[in-house]
Short mmCIF file of C-alpha atoms and ligand atoms in Angstrom, two decimals:
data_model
loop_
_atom_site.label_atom_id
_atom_site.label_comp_id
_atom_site.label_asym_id
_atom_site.label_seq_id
_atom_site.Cartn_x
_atom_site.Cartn_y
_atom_site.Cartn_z
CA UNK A 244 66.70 75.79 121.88
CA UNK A 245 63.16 77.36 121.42
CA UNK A 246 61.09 75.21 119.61
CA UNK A 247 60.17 76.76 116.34
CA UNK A 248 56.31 76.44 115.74
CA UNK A 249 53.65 77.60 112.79
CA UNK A 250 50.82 78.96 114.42
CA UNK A 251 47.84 78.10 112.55
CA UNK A 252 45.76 81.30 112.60
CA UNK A 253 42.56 79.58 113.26
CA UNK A 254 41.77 76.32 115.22
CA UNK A 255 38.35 74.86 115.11
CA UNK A 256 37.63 72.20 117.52
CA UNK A 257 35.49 69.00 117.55
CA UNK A 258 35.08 68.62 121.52
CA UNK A 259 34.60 64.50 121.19
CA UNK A 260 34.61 61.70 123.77
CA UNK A 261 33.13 63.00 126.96
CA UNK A 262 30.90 59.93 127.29
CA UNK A 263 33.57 58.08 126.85
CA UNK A 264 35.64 59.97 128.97
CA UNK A 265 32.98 59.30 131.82
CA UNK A 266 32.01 55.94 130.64
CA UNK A 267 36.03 54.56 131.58
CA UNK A 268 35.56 55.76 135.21
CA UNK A 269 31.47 54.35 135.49
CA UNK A 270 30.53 57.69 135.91
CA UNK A 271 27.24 59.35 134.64
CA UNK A 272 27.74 60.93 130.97
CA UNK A 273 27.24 64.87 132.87
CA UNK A 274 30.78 64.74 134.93
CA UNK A 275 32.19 64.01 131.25
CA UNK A 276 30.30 66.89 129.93
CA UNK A 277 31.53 68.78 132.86
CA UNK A 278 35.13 68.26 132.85
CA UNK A 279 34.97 68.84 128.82
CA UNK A 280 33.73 72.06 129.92
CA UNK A 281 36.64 72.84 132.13
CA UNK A 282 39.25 71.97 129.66
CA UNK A 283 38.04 74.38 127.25
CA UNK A 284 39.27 77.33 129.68
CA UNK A 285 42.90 76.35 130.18
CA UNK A 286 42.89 75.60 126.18
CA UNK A 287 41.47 79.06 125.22
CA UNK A 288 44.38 80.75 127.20
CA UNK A 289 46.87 78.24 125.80
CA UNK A 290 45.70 79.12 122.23
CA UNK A 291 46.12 82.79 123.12
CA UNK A 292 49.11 82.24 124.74
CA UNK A 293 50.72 80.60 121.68
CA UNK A 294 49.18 83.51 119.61
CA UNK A 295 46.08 81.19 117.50
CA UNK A 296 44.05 84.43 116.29
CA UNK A 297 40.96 82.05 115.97
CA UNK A 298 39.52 79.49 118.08
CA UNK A 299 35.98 77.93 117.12
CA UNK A 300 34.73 74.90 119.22
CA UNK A 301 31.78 72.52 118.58
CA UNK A 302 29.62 73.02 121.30
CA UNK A 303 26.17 71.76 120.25
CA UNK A 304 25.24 70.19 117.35
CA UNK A 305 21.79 70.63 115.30
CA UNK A 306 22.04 66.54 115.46
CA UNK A 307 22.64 66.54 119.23
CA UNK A 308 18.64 67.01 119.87
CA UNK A 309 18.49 63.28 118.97
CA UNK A 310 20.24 62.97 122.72
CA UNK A 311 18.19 62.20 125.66
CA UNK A 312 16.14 64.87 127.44
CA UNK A 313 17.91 64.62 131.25
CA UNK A 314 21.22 65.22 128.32
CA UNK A 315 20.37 67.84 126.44
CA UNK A 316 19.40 69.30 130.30
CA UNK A 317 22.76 68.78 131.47
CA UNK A 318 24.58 70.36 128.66
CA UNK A 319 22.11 73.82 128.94
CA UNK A 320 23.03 73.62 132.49
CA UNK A 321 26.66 73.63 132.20
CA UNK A 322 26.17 75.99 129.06
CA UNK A 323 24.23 78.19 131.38
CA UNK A 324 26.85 78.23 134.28
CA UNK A 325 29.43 79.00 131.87
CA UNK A 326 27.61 81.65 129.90
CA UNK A 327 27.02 83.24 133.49
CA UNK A 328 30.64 84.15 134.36
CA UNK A 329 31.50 84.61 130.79
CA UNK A 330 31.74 88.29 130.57
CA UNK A 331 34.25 88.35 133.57
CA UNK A 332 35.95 85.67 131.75
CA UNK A 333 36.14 87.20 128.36
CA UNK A 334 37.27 90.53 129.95
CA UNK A 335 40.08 89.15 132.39
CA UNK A 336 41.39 87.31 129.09
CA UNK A 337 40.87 90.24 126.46
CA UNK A 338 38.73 87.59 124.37
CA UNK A 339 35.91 88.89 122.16
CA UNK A 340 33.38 85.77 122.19
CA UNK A 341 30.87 84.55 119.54
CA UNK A 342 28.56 82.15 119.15
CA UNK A 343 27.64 80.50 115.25
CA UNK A 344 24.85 78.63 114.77
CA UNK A 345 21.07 79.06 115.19
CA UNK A 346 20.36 80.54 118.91
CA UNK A 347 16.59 81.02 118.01
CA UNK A 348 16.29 77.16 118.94
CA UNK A 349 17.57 78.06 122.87
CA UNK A 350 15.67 79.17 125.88
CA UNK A 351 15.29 82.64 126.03
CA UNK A 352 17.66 83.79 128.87
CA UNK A 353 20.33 81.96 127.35
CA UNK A 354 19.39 83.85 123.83
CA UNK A 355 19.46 86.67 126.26
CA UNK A 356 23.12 86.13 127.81
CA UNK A 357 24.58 85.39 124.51
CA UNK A 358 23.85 89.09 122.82
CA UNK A 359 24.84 90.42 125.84
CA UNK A 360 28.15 88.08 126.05
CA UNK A 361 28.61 89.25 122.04
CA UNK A 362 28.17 92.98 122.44
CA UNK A 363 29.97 93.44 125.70
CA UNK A 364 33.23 92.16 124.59
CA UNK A 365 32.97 92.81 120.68
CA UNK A 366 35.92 95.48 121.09
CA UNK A 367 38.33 93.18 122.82
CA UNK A 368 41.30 92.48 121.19
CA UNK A 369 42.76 89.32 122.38
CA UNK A 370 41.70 85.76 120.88
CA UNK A 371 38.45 85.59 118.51
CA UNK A 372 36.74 82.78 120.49
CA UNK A 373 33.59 81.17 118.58
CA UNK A 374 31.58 78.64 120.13
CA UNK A 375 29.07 76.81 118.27
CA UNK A 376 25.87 75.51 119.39
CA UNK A 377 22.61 74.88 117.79
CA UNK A 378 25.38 74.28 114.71
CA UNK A 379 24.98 72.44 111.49
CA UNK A 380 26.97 73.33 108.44
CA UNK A 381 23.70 72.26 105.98
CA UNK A 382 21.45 74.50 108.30
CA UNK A 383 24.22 77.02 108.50
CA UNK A 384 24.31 77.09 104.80
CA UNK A 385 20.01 76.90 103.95
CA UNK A 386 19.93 79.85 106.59
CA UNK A 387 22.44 82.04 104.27
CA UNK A 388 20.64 80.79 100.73
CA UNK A 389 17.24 81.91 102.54
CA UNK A 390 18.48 85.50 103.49
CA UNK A 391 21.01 85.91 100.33
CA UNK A 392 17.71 85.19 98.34
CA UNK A 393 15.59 87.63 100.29
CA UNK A 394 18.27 90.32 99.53
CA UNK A 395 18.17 89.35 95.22
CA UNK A 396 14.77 89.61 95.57
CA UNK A 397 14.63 93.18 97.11
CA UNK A 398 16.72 93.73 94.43
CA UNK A 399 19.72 94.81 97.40
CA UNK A 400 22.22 92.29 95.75
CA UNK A 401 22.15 91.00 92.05
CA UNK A 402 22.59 87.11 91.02
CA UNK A 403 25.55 87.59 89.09
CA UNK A 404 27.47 89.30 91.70
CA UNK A 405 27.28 85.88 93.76
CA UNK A 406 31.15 84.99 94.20
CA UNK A 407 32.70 83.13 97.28
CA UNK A 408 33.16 85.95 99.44
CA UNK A 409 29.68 87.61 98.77
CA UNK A 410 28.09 84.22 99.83
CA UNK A 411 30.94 84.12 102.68
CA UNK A 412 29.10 87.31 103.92
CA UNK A 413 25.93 85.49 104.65
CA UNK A 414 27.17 82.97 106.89
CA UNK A 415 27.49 82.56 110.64
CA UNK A 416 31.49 82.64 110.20
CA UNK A 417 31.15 85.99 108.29
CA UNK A 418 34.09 88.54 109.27
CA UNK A 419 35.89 85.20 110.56
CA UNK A 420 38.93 83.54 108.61
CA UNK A 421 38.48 80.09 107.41
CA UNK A 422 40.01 77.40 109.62
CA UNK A 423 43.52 76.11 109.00
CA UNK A 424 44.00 73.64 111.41
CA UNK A 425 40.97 71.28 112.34
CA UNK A 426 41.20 69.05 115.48
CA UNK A 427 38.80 66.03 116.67
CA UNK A 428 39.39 64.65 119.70
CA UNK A 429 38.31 60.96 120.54
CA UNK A 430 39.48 58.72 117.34
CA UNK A 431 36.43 59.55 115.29
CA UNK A 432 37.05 60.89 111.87
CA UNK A 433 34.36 62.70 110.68
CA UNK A 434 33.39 65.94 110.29
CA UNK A 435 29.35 65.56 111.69
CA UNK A 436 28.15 68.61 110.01
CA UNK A 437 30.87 71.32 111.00
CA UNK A 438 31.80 74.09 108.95
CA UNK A 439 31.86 72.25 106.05
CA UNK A 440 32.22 75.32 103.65
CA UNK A 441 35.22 77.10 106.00
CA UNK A 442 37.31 73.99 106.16
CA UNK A 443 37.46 73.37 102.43
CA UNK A 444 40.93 73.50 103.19
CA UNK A 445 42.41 73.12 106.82
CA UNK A 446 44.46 70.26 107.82
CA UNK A 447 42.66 67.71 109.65
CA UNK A 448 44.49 65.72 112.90
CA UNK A 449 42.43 63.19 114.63
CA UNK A 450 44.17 62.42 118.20
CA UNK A 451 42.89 59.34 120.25
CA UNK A 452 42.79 61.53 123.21
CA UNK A 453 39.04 62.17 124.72
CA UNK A 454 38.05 65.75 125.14
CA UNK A 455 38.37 66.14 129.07
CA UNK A 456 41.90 64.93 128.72
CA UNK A 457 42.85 67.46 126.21
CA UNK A 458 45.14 69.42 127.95
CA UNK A 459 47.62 72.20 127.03
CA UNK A 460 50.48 70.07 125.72
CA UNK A 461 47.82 67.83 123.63
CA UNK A 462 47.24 71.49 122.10
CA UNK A 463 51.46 71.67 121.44
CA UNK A 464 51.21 68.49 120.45
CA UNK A 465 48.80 69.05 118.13
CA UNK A 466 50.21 72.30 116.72
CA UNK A 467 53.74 70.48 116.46
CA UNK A 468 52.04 68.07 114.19
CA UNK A 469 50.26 70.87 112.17
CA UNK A 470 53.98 72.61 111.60
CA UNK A 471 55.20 69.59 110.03
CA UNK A 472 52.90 69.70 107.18
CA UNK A 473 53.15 70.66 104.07
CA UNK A 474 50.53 72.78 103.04
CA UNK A 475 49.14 72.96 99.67
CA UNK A 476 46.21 74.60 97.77
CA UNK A 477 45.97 73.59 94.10
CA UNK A 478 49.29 74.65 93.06
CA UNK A 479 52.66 72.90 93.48
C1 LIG B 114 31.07 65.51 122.99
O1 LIG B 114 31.13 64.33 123.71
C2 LIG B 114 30.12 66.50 123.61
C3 LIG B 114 28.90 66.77 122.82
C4 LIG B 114 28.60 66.22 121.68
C5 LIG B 114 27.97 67.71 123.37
P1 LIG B 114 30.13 63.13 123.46
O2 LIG B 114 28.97 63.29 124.40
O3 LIG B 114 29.79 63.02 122.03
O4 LIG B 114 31.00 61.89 123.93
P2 LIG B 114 31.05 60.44 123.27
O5 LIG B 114 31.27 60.62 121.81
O6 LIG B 114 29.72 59.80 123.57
O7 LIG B 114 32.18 59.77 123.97
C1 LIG B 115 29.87 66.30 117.28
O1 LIG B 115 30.01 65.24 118.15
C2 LIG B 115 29.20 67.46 117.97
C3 LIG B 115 29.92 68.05 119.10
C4 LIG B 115 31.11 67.74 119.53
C5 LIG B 115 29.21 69.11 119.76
P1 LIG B 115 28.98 64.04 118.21
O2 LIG B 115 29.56 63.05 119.17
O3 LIG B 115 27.63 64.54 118.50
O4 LIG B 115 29.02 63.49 116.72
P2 LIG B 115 28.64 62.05 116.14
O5 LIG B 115 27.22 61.81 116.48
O6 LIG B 115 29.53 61.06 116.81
O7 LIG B 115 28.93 62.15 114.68
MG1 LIG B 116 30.56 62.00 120.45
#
């Protein structure tokens, strides 16, 4: 019998335990980096194959600049290889792509390739992939006060017409559902500054699986444990 699933409409995605991942098999940190890179293909088509709406994944951190240089290197690098074929990719797969998060911080071409990657697929109508990098919920949410105050000030919005969905409007996520269904790979159970705001109310599932073993049926499995609870939100 066909398994009967709920499909959370939107996933978000800590990407945790590369180093670990790497660490287990004494190799250097970047192949842990790198195969966390590949998985994140096969699990954007097995989101969109299972009909998730929304995927969002935790690229980059604003905390990850604490990493070492020859780190930080490796993960433009990979970000750069996969930003180069991303067009192709995001048209063979129907996927608009997104990025949230403060690109001002990152090198100009890959500034560059990101507008291009957002405009060129904006009318696709397959999954709503997100990827966030130079992310921080705080700076996320300082970034929206700063421009939501700009726009009182020029007298474009009033104070008192400040509700949840106007200040919704400012952020990076604007236009974007709020998760349901948050996942952190790894064992760790914390949220390290990820869309703090949008997730006010997702279910959180913590697997002890590392990132670059997160395959397909970890995503079932995952989304198997997500139909078997109850959701609530204030009422009974
Ligand atoms: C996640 O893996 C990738 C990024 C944060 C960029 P980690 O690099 O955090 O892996 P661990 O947590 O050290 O195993
Ligand atoms: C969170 O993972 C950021 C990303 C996955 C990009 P970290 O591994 O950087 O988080 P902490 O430092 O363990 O909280
Ligand atoms: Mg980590």
């Amino acid at each position: 019998m066909e398994e009967l699933l709920k499909i959370p409409v939107h996933i978000a995605i800590i990407m945790d335990g590369n180093g670990r991942w790497a660490k287990k098999r004494k190799l250097p940190r970047s192949v842990g980096h790198q195969q966390g890179a590949k998985r994140l293909e096969e699990i954007c088509r097995a989101a969109a194959e299972m009909g998730v709406k929304y995927l969002t994944v935790y690229a980059f951190s604003t905390e990850n600049w604490a990493r070492p240089e020859d780190e930080i290197a490796t993960l433009m690098k990979i970000l750069r290889n996969y930003l180069a074929d991303s067009i192709k990719k995001a048209r063979d797969n129907n996927m608009r792509i997104r990025v949230i998060g403060d690109i001002s911080r990152l090198d100009l071409d890959i500034q560059k390739s990101i507008r291009r990657l957002e405009e060129v697929s904006a009318s696709n109508t397959g999954l709503n992939f997100q990827i966030a990098l130079n992310y921080g919920s705080r700076d996320e949410i300082l970034r929206a006060v700063r421009r939501m105050t700009a726009d009182c000030r020029a007298g474009k919005i009033q104070p008192d017409e400040l509700d949840e969905t106007l200040f919704s409007s400012y952020l990076d996520t604007k236009d974007i559902p709020d998760p349901d269904f948050l996942i952190r790979t790894s064992g760790e159970q914390r949220l390290s500054n990820y869309l703090l705001w949008q997730c006010a109310y997702a279910e959180f599932y913590f697997p002890e699986v590392l990132w670059p073993d997160f395959d397909k049926n970890a995503l079932k499995e995952a989304v198997r444990q997500y139909t078997a609870r109850d959701r609530r939100f204030g009422g009974v």
